[in-house]
mmCIF file of C-alpha atoms in Angstrom:
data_model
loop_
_atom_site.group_PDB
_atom_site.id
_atom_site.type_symbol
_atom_site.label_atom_id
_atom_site.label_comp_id
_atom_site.label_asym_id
_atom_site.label_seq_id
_atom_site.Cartn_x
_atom_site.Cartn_y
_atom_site.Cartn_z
ATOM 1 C CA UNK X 1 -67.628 43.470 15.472
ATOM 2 C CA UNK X 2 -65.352 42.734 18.469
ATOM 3 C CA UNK X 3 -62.868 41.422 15.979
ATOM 4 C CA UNK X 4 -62.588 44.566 14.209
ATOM 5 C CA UNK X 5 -62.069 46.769 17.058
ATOM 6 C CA UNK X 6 -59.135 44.327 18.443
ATOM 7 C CA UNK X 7 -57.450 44.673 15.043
ATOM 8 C CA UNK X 8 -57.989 48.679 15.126
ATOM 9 C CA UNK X 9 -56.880 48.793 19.130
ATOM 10 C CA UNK X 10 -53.880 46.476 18.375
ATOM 11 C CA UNK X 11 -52.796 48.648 15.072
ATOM 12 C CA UNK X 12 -53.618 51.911 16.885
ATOM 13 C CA UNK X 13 -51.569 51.073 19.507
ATOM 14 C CA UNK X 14 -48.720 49.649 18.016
ATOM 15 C CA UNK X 15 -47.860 52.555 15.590
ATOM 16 C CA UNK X 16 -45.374 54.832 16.349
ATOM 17 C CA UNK X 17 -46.344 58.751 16.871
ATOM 18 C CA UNK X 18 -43.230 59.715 15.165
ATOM 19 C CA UNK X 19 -43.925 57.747 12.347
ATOM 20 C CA UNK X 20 -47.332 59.882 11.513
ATOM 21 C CA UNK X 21 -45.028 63.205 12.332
ATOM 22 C CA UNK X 22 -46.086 63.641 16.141
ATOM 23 C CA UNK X 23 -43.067 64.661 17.966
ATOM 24 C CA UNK X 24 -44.571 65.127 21.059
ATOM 25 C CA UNK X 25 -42.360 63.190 24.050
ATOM 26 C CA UNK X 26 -42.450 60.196 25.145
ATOM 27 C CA UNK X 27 -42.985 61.562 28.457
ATOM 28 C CA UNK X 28 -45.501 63.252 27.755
ATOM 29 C CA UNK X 29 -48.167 59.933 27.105
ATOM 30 C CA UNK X 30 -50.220 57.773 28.820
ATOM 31 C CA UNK X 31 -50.852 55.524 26.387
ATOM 32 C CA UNK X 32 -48.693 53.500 24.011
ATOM 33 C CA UNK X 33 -48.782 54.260 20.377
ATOM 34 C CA UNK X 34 -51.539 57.123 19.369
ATOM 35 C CA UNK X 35 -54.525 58.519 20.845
ATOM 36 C CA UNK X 36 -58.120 57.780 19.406
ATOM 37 C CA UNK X 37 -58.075 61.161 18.827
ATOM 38 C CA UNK X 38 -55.164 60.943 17.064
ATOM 39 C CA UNK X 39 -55.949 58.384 14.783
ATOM 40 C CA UNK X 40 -59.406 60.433 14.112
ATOM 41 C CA UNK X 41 -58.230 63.371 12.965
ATOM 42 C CA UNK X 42 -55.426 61.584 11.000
ATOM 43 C CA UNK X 43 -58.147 59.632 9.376
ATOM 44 C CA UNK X 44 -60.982 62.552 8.884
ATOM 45 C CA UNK X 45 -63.559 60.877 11.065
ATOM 46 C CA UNK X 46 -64.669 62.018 14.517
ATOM 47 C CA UNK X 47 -63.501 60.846 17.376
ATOM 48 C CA UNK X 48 -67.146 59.486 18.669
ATOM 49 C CA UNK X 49 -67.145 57.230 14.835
ATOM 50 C CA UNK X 50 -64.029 56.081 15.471
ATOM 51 C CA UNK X 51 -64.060 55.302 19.349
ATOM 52 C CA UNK X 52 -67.259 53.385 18.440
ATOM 53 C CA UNK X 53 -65.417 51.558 15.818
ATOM 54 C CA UNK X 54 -63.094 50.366 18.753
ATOM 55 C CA UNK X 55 -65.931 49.263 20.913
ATOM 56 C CA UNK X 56 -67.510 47.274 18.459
ATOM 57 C CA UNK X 57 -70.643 49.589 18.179
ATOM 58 C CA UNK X 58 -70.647 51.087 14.300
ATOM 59 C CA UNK X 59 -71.405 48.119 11.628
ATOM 60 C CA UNK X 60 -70.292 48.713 7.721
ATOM 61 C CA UNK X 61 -67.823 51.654 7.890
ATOM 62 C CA UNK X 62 -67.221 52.878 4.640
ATOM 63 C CA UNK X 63 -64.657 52.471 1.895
ATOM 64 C CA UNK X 64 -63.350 55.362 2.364
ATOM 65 C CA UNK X 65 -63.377 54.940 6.238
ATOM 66 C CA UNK X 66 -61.291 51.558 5.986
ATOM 67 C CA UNK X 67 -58.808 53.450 3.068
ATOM 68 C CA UNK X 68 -57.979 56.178 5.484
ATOM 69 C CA UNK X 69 -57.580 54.132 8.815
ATOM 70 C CA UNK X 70 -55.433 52.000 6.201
ATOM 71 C CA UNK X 71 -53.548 54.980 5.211
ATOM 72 C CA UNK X 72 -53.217 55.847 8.602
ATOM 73 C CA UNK X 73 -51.874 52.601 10.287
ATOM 74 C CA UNK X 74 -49.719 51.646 7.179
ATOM 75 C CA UNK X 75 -51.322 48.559 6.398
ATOM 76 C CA UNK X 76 -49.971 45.739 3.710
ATOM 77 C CA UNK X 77 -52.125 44.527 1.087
ATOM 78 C CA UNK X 78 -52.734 41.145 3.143
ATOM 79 C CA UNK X 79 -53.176 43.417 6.405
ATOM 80 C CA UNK X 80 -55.580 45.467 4.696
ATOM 81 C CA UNK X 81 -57.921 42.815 2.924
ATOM 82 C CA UNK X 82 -57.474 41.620 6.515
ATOM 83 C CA UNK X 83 -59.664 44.620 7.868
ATOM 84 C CA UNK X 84 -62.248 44.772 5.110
ATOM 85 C CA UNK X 85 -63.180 41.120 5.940
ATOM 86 C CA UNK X 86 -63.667 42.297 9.433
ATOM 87 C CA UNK X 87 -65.497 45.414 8.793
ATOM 88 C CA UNK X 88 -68.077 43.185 6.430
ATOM 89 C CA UNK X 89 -67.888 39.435 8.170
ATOM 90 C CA UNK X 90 -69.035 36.368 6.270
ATOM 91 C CA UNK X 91 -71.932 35.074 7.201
ATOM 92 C CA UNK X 92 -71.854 32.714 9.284
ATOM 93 C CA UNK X 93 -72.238 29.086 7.199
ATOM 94 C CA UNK X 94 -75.294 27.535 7.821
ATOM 95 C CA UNK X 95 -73.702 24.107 7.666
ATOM 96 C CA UNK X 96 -70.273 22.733 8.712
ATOM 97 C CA UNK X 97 -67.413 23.211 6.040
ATOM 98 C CA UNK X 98 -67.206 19.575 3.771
ATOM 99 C CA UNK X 99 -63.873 17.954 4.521
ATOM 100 C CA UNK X 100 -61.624 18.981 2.029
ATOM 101 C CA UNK X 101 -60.388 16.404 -0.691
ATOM 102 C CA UNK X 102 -57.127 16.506 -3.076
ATOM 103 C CA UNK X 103 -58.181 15.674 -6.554
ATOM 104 C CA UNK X 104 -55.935 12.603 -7.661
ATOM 105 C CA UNK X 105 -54.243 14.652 -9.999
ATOM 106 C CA UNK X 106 -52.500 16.841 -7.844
ATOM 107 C CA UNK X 107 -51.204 13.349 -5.595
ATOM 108 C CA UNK X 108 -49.878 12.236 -8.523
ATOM 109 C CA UNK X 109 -48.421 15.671 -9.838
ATOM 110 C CA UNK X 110 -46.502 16.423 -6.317
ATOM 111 C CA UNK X 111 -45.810 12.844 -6.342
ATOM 112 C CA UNK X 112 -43.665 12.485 -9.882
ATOM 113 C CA UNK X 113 -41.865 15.839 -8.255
ATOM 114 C CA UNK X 114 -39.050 13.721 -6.725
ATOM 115 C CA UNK X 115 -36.552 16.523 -7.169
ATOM 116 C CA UNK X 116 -38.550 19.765 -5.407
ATOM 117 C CA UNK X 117 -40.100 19.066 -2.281
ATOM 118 C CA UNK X 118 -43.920 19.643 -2.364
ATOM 119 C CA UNK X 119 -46.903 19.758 -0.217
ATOM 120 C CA UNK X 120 -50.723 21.099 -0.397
ATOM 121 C CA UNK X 121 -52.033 23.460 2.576
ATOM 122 C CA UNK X 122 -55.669 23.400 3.272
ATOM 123 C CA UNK X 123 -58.264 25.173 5.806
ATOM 124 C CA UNK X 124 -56.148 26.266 9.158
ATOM 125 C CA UNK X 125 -52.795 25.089 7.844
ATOM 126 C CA UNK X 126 -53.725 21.701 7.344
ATOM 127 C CA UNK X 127 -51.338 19.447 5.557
ATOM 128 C CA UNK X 128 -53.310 17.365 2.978
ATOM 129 C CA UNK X 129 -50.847 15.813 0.799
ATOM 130 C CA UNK X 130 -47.219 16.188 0.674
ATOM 131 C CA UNK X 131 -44.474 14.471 -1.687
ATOM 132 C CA UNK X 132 -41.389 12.088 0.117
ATOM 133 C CA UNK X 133 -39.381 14.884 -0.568
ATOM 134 C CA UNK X 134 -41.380 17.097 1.497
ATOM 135 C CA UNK X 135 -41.947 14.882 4.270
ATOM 136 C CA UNK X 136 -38.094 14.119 4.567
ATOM 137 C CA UNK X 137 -37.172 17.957 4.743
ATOM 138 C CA UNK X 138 -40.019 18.766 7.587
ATOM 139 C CA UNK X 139 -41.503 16.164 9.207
ATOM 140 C CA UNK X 140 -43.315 12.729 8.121
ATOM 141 C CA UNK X 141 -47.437 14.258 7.961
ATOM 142 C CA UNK X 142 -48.607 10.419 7.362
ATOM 143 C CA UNK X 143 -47.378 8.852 10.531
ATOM 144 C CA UNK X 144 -49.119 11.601 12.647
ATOM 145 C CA UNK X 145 -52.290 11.607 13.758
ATOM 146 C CA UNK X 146 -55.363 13.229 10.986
ATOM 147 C CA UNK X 147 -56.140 15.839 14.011
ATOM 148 C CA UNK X 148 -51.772 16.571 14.098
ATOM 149 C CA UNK X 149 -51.164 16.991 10.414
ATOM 150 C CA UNK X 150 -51.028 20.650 10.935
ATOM 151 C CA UNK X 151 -48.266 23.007 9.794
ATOM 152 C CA UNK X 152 -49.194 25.864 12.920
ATOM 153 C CA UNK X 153 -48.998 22.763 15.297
ATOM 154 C CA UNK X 154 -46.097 21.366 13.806
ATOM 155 C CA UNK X 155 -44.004 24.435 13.914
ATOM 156 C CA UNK X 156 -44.901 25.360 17.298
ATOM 157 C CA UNK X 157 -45.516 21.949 19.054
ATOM 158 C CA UNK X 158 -42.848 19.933 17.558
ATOM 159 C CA UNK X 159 -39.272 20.690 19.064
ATOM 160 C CA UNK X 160 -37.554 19.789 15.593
ATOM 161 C CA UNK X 161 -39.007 22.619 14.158
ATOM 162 C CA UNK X 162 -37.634 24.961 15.702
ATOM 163 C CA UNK X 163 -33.935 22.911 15.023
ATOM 164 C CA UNK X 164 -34.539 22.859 11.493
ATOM 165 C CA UNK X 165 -34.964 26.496 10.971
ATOM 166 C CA UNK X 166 -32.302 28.917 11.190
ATOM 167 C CA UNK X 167 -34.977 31.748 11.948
ATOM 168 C CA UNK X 168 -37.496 30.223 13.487
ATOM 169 C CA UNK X 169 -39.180 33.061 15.466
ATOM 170 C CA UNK X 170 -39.286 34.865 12.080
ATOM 171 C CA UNK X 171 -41.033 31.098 10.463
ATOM 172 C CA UNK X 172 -43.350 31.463 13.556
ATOM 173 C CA UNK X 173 -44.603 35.073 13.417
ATOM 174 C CA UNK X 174 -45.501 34.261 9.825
ATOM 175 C CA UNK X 175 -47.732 31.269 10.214
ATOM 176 C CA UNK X 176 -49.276 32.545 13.092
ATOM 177 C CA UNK X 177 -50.270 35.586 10.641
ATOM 178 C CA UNK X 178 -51.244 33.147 7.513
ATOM 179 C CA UNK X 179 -53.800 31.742 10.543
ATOM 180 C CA UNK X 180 -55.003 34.852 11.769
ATOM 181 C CA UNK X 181 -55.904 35.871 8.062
ATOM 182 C CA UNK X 182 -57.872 32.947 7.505
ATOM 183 C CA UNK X 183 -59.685 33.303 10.950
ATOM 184 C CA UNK X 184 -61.129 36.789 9.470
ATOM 185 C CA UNK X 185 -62.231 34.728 6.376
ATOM 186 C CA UNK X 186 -63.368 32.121 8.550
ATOM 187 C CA UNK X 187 -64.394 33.145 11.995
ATOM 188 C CA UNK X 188 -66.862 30.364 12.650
ATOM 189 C CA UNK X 189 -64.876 27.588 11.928
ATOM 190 C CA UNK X 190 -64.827 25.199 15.366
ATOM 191 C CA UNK X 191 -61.536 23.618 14.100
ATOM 192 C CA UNK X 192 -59.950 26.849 14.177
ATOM 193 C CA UNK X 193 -60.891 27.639 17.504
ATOM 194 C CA UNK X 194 -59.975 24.337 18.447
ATOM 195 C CA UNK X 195 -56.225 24.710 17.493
ATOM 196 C CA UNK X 196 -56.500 27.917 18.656
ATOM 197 C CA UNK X 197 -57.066 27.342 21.648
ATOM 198 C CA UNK X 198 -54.627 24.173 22.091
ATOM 199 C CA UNK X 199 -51.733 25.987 21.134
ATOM 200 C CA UNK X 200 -52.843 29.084 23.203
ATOM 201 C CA UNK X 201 -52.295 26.819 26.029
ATOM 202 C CA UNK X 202 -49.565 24.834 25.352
ATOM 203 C CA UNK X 203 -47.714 27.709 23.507
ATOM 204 C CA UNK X 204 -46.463 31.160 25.133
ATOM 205 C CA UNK X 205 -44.838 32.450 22.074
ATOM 206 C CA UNK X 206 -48.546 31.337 19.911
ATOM 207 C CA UNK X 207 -50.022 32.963 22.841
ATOM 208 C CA UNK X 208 -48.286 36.533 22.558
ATOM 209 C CA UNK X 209 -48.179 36.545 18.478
ATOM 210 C CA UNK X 210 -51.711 35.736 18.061
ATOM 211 C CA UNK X 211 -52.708 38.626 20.657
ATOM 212 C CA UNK X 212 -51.009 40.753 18.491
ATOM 213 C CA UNK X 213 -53.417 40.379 15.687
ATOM 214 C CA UNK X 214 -50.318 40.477 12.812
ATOM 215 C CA UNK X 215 -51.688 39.188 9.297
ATOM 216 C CA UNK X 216 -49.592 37.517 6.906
ATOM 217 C CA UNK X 217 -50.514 36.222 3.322
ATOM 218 C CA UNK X 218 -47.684 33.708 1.858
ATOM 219 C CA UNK X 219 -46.839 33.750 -1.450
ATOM 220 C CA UNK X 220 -43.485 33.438 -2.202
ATOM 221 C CA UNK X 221 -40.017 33.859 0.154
ATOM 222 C CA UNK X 222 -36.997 32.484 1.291
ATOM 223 C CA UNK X 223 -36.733 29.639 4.256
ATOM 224 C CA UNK X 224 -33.053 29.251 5.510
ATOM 225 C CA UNK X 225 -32.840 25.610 7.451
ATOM 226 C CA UNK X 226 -30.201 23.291 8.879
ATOM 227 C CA UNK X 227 -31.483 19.315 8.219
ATOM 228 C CA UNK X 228 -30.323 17.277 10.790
ATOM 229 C CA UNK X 229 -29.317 14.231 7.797
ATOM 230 C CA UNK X 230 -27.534 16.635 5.076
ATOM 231 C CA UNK X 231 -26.620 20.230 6.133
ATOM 232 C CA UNK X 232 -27.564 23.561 5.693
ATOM 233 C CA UNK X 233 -30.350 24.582 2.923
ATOM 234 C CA UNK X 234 -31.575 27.253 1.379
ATOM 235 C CA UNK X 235 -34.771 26.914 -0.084
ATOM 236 C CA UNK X 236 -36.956 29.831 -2.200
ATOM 237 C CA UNK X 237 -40.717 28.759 -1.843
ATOM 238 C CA UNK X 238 -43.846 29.628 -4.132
ATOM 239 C CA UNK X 239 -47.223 29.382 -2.984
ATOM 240 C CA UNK X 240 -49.766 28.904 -5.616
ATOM 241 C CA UNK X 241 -53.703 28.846 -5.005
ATOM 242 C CA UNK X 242 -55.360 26.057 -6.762
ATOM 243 C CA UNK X 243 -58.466 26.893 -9.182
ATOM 244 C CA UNK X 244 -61.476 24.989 -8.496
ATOM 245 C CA UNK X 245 -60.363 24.070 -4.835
ATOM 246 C CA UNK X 246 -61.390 26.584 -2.370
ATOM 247 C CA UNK X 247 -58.658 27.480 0.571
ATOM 248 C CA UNK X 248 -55.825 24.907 -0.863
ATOM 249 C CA UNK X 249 -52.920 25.807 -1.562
ATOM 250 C CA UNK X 250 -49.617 24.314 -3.253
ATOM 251 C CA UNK X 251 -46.306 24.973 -1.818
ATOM 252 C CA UNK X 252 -43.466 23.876 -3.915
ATOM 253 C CA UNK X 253 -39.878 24.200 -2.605
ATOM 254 C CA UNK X 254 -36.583 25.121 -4.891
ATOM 255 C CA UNK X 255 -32.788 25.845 -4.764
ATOM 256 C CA UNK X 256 -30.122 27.841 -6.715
ATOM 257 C CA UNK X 257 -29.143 25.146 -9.197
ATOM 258 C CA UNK X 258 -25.149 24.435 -9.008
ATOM 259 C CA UNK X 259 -25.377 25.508 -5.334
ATOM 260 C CA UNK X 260 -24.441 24.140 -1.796
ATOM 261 C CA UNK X 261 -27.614 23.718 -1.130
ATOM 262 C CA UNK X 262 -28.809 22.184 -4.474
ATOM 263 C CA UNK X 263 -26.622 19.376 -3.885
ATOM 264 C CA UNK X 264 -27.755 18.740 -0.008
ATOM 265 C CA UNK X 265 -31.249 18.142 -0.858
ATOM 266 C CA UNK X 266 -30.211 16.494 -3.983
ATOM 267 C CA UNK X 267 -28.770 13.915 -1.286
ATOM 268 C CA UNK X 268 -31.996 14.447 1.042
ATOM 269 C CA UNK X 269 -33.661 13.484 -2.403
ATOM 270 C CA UNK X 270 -31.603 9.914 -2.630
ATOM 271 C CA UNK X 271 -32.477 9.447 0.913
ATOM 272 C CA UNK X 272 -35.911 9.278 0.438
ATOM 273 C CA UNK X 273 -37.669 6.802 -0.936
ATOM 274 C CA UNK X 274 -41.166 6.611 -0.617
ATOM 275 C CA UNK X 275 -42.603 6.484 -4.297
ATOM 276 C CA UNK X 276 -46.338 8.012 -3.383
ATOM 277 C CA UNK X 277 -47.490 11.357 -1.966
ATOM 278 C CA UNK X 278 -49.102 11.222 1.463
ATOM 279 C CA UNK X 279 -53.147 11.366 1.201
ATOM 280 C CA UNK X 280 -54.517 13.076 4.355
ATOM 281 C CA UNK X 281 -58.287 13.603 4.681
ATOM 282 C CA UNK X 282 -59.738 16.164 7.161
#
């Protein structure tokens, strides 16, 4: 349960007293956000339950335990599915997770989309297909090493990602989130702790955002970029999950039609001419 109580420690201390209506100030703490006790009596529990919650030493808390401390620290939907896969973890898979395949279908459905670019996301942020569009507006997944076709890696080992978009801290925080929510889902994967640890290493901004324990769940937005071959564009993204294929999920890319940036990655579209999706196994 160490998990859990890093996610309750890093919410608990990251809230703001004056946010929950305690005025008391700022010189008057020790610690940075609330108290246990605080958060205790805020959440009807005592302040023994919830210290052991912290520490890792209560299992199953309650419904209503994980509504109130949800209450409490303010939590989004993805942030608080987040802490009920803590407070009940899977168990642990008895065998390794199957590499994950892209029915043929969906290669040749991103494929024919010549005008939108398109890619799937597996396990981790893996990239397992992606259209020529796709590949011209972020980076080429099929000439990169099967261990490198990573979107995490890519946007935080890559220089040109962080040239590309216009708010790329903002891009950042929110990956590093999507991968945090599946580590909760999926906390015995040795891939995952694999990247993990890479770009804890080679990364200090991967480093600080994943100690912050943020959770993000993508599912639609707005991604504001500069392409080095046709300009600015602004791009409106929707992620769908795929029925029948666990943990893969289809990002499709579009722009305001008649607009600016319509017409750059109508050019971006001309540029690129591969006919085929990219097949990646993992």
């Amino acid at each position: 349960m160490a998990a859990l109580g890093d996610f309750l420690r890093k919410c608990r201390t990251s809230m703001s007293p004056a946010v929950v209506g305690i005025t008391e100030p700022p010189s008057g703490r020790r610690v940075r956000g609330l108290r246990r006790e605080e958060v205790a009596q805020l959440a009807g529990v005592s302040v023994d339950y919830y210290t052991r919650l912290e520490q890792g030493r209560h299992t199953s808390p309650s419904d209503s335990v994980l509504d109130a401390l949800s209450r409490v620290f303010q939590l989004d939907p993805a942030a608080r599915a987040h802490l009920a896969v803590l407070a009940r973890p899977p168990r642990p898979h008895a065998d390794p997770l199957p590499p994950q395949r892209v029915r043929p279908a969906m290669w040749q459905l991103i494929a024919s989309m010549t005008d939108h670019p398109a890619f799937i996301v597996g396990r981790r942020t893996d990239v397992l297909a992606s259209n020529a569009l796709a590949r011209a507006l972020l980076t080429d997944w099929d000439r990169l090493p099967p261990r490198e076709r990573n979107y995490t890696r890519w946007v935080f080992l890559d220089p040109a990602a962080r040239e590309v978009f216009l708010d790329w801290p903002a891009v950042a925080a929110d990956v590093v989130g999507t991968l945090r929510f599946y580590a909760g889902r999926h906390p015995d994967d040795p891939r995952l702790a694999e990247l993990v640890g890479e770009l804890t290493i080679k990364s200090a901004d991967f480093r600080t955002w994943w100690n912050a324990h943020q959770v993000h769940e993508r599912t639609h937005g707005t991604k504001q970029m500069i392409h080095p071959a046709v300009g600015p564009i602004t791009l409106r993204y929707e992620a769908l999950s795929l029925p029948g294929d666990p943990d893969q999920t289809l990002f499709l890319y579009t722009t305001d039609p008649g607009s600016p940036s319509a017409d750059n990655l109508r050019l971006l579209s001309l540029m690129s001419t591969a006919p085929t999706a990219g097949r990646v196994e993992t």
